[in-house]
Amino acid sequence: MSTIRRFHAMDLFKFNNLNLDRYTETYDLSFYLNYLSSWPDLFTMAVSPDDTPMGYLMGKVEGKDTEWHGHVTALTVGPECRRLGLARGLMRALEDASEKIHDCYFVDLFVRPSNTVAVLMYERLGYILYRQVIDYYLGDGVMPTEYAYDMRKALPRDKDKKSVIPLKHPVTADQTIF
């Protein structure tokens, strides 16, 4: 059994084991604290009954007008906790907050195409490939330079689903700034 709750500042001292996955982007302490103070309702953690971290999702809202959206900055679940529906629960929490608190048009995320397990999970959750972002992920000696999939899911505010009409051409990273 697990619980999804808001991330707490003290969780920063307990979640390092979740960041060991090669697909998980890691950041410095100030980056996490900035998200926690700016978007506390979009930074959630799945924990076991004894409060052991099992996974987390760090998100934000950004954009203007019909580009106003929730964004998944990082989502990771510990290897021993996968296939339990935790990622689905964390994503649902972000989607609900993006819709009900922030009145967003859609939710988006970037994912490595080589992370096929994640891509398939997002597709099962209703996300579509909106566009490819050229050389979004830079090589670091462990992971190669790779483009990103920008995947999106329309929320009820986007009644005509215009936010999820796929682009026919790739873009560069600087073209993704809202």
mmCIF file of C-alpha atoms in Angstrom:
data_model
loop_
_atom_site.group_PDB
_atom_site.id
_atom_site.type_symbol
_atom_site.label_atom_id
_atom_site.label_comp_id
_atom_site.label_asym_id
_atom_site.label_seq_id
_atom_site.Cartn_x
_atom_site.Cartn_y
_atom_site.Cartn_z
ATOM 1 C CA MET A 1 0.000 0.000 0.000
ATOM 2 C CA SER A 2 1.185 3.518 -0.718
ATOM 3 C CA THR A 3 0.090 7.111 -0.313
ATOM 4 C CA ILE A 4 0.576 10.031 -2.671
ATOM 5 C CA ARG A 5 1.181 13.245 -0.782
ATOM 6 C CA ARG A 6 2.780 16.628 -1.309
ATOM 7 C CA PHE A 7 6.561 16.628 -1.345
ATOM 8 C CA HIS A 8 8.118 18.112 1.817
ATOM 9 C CA ALA A 9 11.450 19.940 2.040
ATOM 10 C CA MET A 10 12.804 17.234 4.352
ATOM 11 C CA ASP A 11 12.127 14.654 1.603
ATOM 12 C CA LEU A 12 15.182 16.060 -0.166
ATOM 13 C CA PHE A 13 17.275 14.135 2.365
ATOM 14 C CA LYS A 14 15.451 10.854 1.729
ATOM 15 C CA PHE A 15 14.920 10.520 -2.015
ATOM 16 C CA ASN A 16 18.420 10.036 -3.455
ATOM 17 C CA ASN A 17 17.832 6.338 -4.118
ATOM 18 C CA LEU A 18 15.033 7.326 -6.521
ATOM 19 C CA ASN A 19 17.435 9.402 -8.613
ATOM 20 C CA LEU A 20 19.806 6.540 -9.432
ATOM 21 C CA ASP A 21 17.901 5.524 -12.573
ATOM 22 C CA ARG A 22 19.839 6.513 -15.694
ATOM 23 C CA TYR A 23 16.752 8.148 -17.218
ATOM 24 C CA THR A 24 16.087 10.372 -14.201
ATOM 25 C CA GLU A 25 17.328 13.931 -14.541
ATOM 26 C CA THR A 26 18.841 15.232 -11.306
ATOM 27 C CA TYR A 27 19.153 18.830 -10.217
ATOM 28 C CA ASP A 28 20.839 20.876 -7.522
ATOM 29 C CA LEU A 29 19.115 21.536 -4.207
ATOM 30 C CA SER A 30 18.046 25.085 -5.107
ATOM 31 C CA PHE A 31 16.216 23.815 -8.205
ATOM 32 C CA TYR A 32 14.104 21.397 -6.146
ATOM 33 C CA LEU A 33 13.428 24.073 -3.513
ATOM 34 C CA ASN A 34 12.371 26.558 -6.199
ATOM 35 C CA TYR A 35 9.796 24.076 -7.513
ATOM 36 C CA LEU A 36 8.638 23.227 -4.021
ATOM 37 C CA SER A 37 8.063 26.886 -3.138
ATOM 38 C CA SER A 38 6.611 27.891 -6.527
ATOM 39 C CA TRP A 39 4.363 24.917 -7.326
ATOM 40 C CA PRO A 40 3.835 22.917 -4.095
ATOM 41 C CA ASP A 41 0.609 21.350 -5.396
ATOM 42 C CA LEU A 42 2.503 19.975 -8.428
ATOM 43 C CA PHE A 43 5.378 18.377 -6.489
ATOM 44 C CA THR A 44 4.190 15.052 -5.094
ATOM 45 C CA MET A 45 5.698 11.925 -3.612
ATOM 46 C CA ALA A 46 4.500 8.347 -3.331
ATOM 47 C CA VAL A 47 5.471 6.856 0.032
ATOM 48 C CA SER A 48 5.117 3.496 1.762
ATOM 49 C CA PRO A 49 3.236 3.178 5.086
ATOM 50 C CA ASP A 50 6.484 3.921 6.959
ATOM 51 C CA ASP A 51 7.013 7.072 4.803
ATOM 52 C CA THR A 52 9.803 5.540 2.695
ATOM 53 C CA PRO A 53 9.972 7.326 -0.682
ATOM 54 C CA MET A 54 8.773 5.147 -3.559
ATOM 55 C CA GLY A 55 8.570 7.758 -6.324
ATOM 56 C CA TYR A 56 8.014 11.436 -6.997
ATOM 57 C CA LEU A 57 6.762 13.857 -9.609
ATOM 58 C CA MET A 58 7.978 17.419 -9.923
ATOM 59 C CA GLY A 59 5.818 19.686 -12.072
ATOM 60 C CA LYS A 60 5.021 23.295 -12.833
ATOM 61 C CA VAL A 61 2.625 25.466 -14.821
ATOM 62 C CA GLU A 62 3.744 27.745 -17.614
ATOM 63 C CA GLY A 63 2.691 29.419 -20.859
ATOM 64 C CA LYS A 64 0.192 32.088 -21.865
ATOM 65 C CA ASP A 65 -3.314 32.061 -23.256
ATOM 66 C CA THR A 66 -4.101 28.717 -24.932
ATOM 67 C CA GLU A 67 -0.533 27.545 -24.219
ATOM 68 C CA TRP A 68 -1.189 27.686 -20.429
ATOM 69 C CA HIS A 69 -0.353 24.173 -19.287
ATOM 70 C CA GLY A 70 0.945 21.820 -16.638
ATOM 71 C CA HIS A 71 4.419 20.446 -17.261
ATOM 72 C CA VAL A 72 6.042 17.286 -15.897
ATOM 73 C CA THR A 73 9.639 18.218 -15.089
ATOM 74 C CA ALA A 74 10.607 14.910 -13.496
ATOM 75 C CA LEU A 75 8.856 11.638 -12.754
ATOM 76 C CA THR A 76 10.617 8.652 -11.259
ATOM 77 C CA VAL A 77 9.671 5.526 -9.354
ATOM 78 C CA GLY A 78 12.171 3.324 -7.539
ATOM 79 C CA PRO A 79 12.961 0.068 -9.383
ATOM 80 C CA GLU A 80 11.543 -2.067 -6.572
ATOM 81 C CA CYS A 81 8.264 -0.101 -6.691
ATOM 82 C CA ARG A 82 7.556 -0.214 -10.406
ATOM 83 C CA ARG A 83 4.494 -1.882 -11.925
ATOM 84 C CA LEU A 84 2.372 -0.869 -8.917
ATOM 85 C CA GLY A 85 0.574 2.039 -10.606
ATOM 86 C CA LEU A 86 2.540 4.704 -8.720
ATOM 87 C CA ALA A 87 3.537 6.649 -11.841
ATOM 88 C CA ARG A 88 -0.089 6.598 -12.991
ATOM 89 C CA GLY A 89 -1.183 7.942 -9.592
ATOM 90 C CA LEU A 90 1.449 10.664 -9.588
ATOM 91 C CA MET A 91 0.485 11.691 -13.131
ATOM 92 C CA ARG A 92 -3.205 11.755 -12.167
ATOM 93 C CA ALA A 93 -2.408 14.073 -9.243
ATOM 94 C CA LEU A 94 -0.577 16.489 -11.553
ATOM 95 C CA GLU A 95 -3.330 16.335 -14.187
ATOM 96 C CA ASP A 96 -6.013 16.992 -11.551
ATOM 97 C CA ALA A 97 -4.132 19.982 -10.103
ATOM 98 C CA SER A 98 -3.409 21.335 -13.603
ATOM 99 C CA GLU A 99 -7.112 21.126 -14.439
ATOM 100 C CA LYS A 100 -8.849 22.025 -11.185
ATOM 101 C CA ILE A 101 -6.439 24.452 -9.521
ATOM 102 C CA HIS A 102 -4.606 26.051 -12.464
ATOM 103 C CA ASP A 103 -7.286 25.749 -15.207
ATOM 104 C CA CYS A 104 -4.751 24.569 -17.813
ATOM 105 C CA TYR A 105 -5.427 23.594 -21.414
ATOM 106 C CA PHE A 106 -3.099 20.578 -21.439
ATOM 107 C CA VAL A 107 -0.268 18.746 -19.703
ATOM 108 C CA ASP A 108 3.039 18.138 -21.453
ATOM 109 C CA LEU A 109 6.297 16.353 -20.781
ATOM 110 C CA PHE A 110 9.564 15.538 -22.503
ATOM 111 C CA VAL A 111 10.830 11.968 -22.637
ATOM 112 C CA ARG A 112 13.730 10.197 -24.302
ATOM 113 C CA PRO A 113 12.538 8.016 -27.211
ATOM 114 C CA SER A 114 14.977 5.354 -25.949
ATOM 115 C CA ASN A 115 12.953 5.167 -22.718
ATOM 116 C CA THR A 116 10.387 2.938 -24.400
ATOM 117 C CA VAL A 117 8.788 1.784 -21.147
ATOM 118 C CA ALA A 118 7.991 5.394 -20.223
ATOM 119 C CA VAL A 119 6.798 6.278 -23.738
ATOM 120 C CA LEU A 120 4.379 3.327 -23.716
ATOM 121 C CA MET A 121 3.136 4.226 -20.245
ATOM 122 C CA TYR A 122 2.438 7.822 -21.286
ATOM 123 C CA GLU A 123 0.606 6.599 -24.387
ATOM 124 C CA ARG A 124 -1.554 4.320 -22.198
ATOM 125 C CA LEU A 125 -2.328 7.379 -20.041
ATOM 126 C CA GLY A 126 -3.622 9.215 -23.120
ATOM 127 C CA TYR A 127 -0.580 11.268 -24.118
ATOM 128 C CA ILE A 128 0.216 11.749 -27.795
ATOM 129 C CA LEU A 129 3.481 12.596 -29.540
ATOM 130 C CA TYR A 130 3.039 16.301 -30.226
ATOM 131 C CA ARG A 131 6.507 17.001 -31.638
ATOM 132 C CA GLN A 132 10.164 15.986 -31.607
ATOM 133 C CA VAL A 133 12.737 18.337 -30.080
ATOM 134 C CA ILE A 134 16.157 18.076 -31.734
ATOM 135 C CA ASP A 135 19.167 17.390 -29.458
ATOM 136 C CA TYR A 136 17.161 18.157 -26.326
ATOM 137 C CA TYR A 137 19.116 15.721 -24.156
ATOM 138 C CA LEU A 138 22.856 16.317 -24.288
ATOM 139 C CA GLY A 139 25.231 13.367 -23.901
ATOM 140 C CA ASP A 140 26.890 13.038 -20.513
ATOM 141 C CA GLY A 141 29.188 10.034 -20.969
ATOM 142 C CA VAL A 142 26.480 7.663 -19.725
ATOM 143 C CA MET A 143 23.539 8.642 -21.901
ATOM 144 C CA PRO A 144 23.952 9.714 -25.542
ATOM 145 C CA THR A 145 22.800 12.975 -27.082
ATOM 146 C CA GLU A 146 19.216 12.368 -28.042
ATOM 147 C CA TYR A 147 16.183 14.255 -29.258
ATOM 148 C CA ALA A 148 13.081 14.368 -27.050
ATOM 149 C CA TYR A 149 9.480 13.447 -27.568
ATOM 150 C CA ASP A 150 7.232 16.298 -26.442
ATOM 151 C CA MET A 151 4.093 14.425 -25.407
ATOM 152 C CA ARG A 152 0.801 16.090 -24.559
ATOM 153 C CA LYS A 153 -2.603 15.329 -23.140
ATOM 154 C CA ALA A 154 -5.500 17.746 -23.560
ATOM 155 C CA LEU A 155 -7.463 18.763 -20.475
ATOM 156 C CA PRO A 156 -11.199 19.610 -20.450
ATOM 157 C CA ARG A 157 -10.553 23.353 -20.942
ATOM 158 C CA ASP A 158 -9.269 22.542 -24.462
ATOM 159 C CA LYS A 159 -12.667 21.480 -25.769
ATOM 160 C CA ASP A 160 -11.497 21.302 -29.416
ATOM 161 C CA LYS A 161 -8.221 19.538 -28.481
ATOM 162 C CA LYS A 162 -6.185 22.066 -30.488
ATOM 163 C CA SER A 163 -3.253 21.698 -28.069
ATOM 164 C CA VAL A 164 -2.667 18.108 -29.128
ATOM 165 C CA ILE A 165 -2.679 18.427 -32.909
ATOM 166 C CA PRO A 166 0.782 17.005 -33.719
ATOM 167 C CA LEU A 167 3.368 19.147 -35.489
ATOM 168 C CA LYS A 168 4.650 17.631 -38.715
ATOM 169 C CA HIS A 169 8.226 18.860 -38.301
ATOM 170 C CA PRO A 170 10.797 18.724 -35.482
ATOM 171 C CA VAL A 171 11.761 21.825 -33.506
ATOM 172 C CA THR A 172 14.854 22.925 -31.622
ATOM 173 C CA ALA A 173 14.993 23.268 -27.849
ATOM 174 C CA ASP A 174 14.877 27.082 -27.998
ATOM 175 C CA GLN A 175 11.533 26.816 -29.824
ATOM 176 C CA THR A 176 9.948 25.061 -26.828
ATOM 177 C CA ILE A 177 10.101 28.038 -24.441
ATOM 178 C CA PHE A 178 6.700 29.319 -23.411
#
